[in-house]
Coordinates of C-alpha atoms and ligand atoms in Angstrom, one line a residue:
X27 CA 58.2 69.4 80.7
X28 CA 60.5 70.6 77.5
X29 CA 61.5 67.3 74.5
X30 CA 62.4 67.7 71.8
X31 CA 61.1 66.0 68.6
X32 CA 63.9 65.3 66.2
X33 CA 63.0 65.3 62.4
X34 CA 62.3 61.7 62.3
X35 CA 59.9 61.7 64.9
X36 CA 57.6 64.6 63.4
X37 CA 55.2 63.0 61.2
X38 CA 52.5 65.8 61.4
X39 CA 52.2 69.2 61.0
X40 CA 51.2 71.2 64.3
X41 CA 50.1 74.6 65.1
X42 CA 53.5 76.7 67.0
X43 CA 51.9 78.5 70.0
X44 CA 54.9 81.2 69.6
X45 CA 54.0 82.2 66.3
X46 CA 50.9 80.6 64.4
X47 CA 52.7 79.1 62.0
X48 CA 52.9 75.5 60.5
X49 CA 55.6 73.1 61.6
X50 CA 56.2 70.8 59.0
X51 CA 56.3 67.5 59.3
X52 CA 59.5 66.5 59.6
X53 CA 60.6 69.9 60.8
X54 CA 62.7 69.2 64.6
X55 CA 60.8 71.1 67.2
X56 CA 60.2 70.8 70.8
X57 CA 57.2 68.8 72.4
X58 CA 56.1 71.0 75.9
X59 CA 53.6 70.1 78.5
X60 CA 53.3 70.8 82.4
X61 CA 54.0 67.4 84.5
X62 CA 50.6 68.5 86.9
X63 CA 49.6 66.9 89.8
X64 CA 46.6 68.8 90.0
X65 CA 45.3 67.7 86.1
X66 CA 47.5 64.5 86.1
X67 CA 49.8 63.0 83.3
X68 CA 46.3 62.6 81.0
X69 CA 45.7 65.6 81.0
X70 CA 49.2 67.4 80.5
X71 CA 49.4 65.0 77.5
X72 CA 46.1 66.0 75.7
X73 CA 47.8 69.7 76.2
X74 CA 50.7 69.4 74.7
X75 CA 51.8 71.7 72.8
X76 CA 54.8 71.8 69.3
X77 CA 56.5 75.1 69.0
X78 CA 59.2 75.6 67.2
X79 CA 62.9 75.7 68.6
X80 CA 63.0 79.9 67.7
X81 CA 60.0 80.5 69.7
X82 CA 60.3 78.6 72.4
X83 CA 63.8 80.3 72.9
X84 CA 62.6 83.7 72.2
X85 CA 59.2 83.6 73.7
X86 CA 58.0 86.4 76.1
X87 CA 55.9 84.9 78.2
X88 CA 56.0 81.9 81.1
X89 CA 55.1 78.9 79.5
X90 CA 52.0 78.5 82.4
Ligands
LIG9 ZN1 56.7 79.0 65.7

C-alpha cells in the first residue's frame, strides 16, 4: 500500500529508508506499508515506512 501524505498531515519527522535522510515535518511524502494477511493489518501498520516521493520512485529494489 502506498499513500501520499500531504503537508498538513505530516506533523512528525521521519527517516526515509531510501536515502537515510530525515523527512521534515510539513513536507509532503509517501507512507508505505504492507497489507499482508500473514502478519495481520496491525503488524503492517507498525512497519509503515515514510519515503520521499523521489526516493520511492527511484528506489532500485522492490519494497517487500
Ligand atoms: Zn529519501
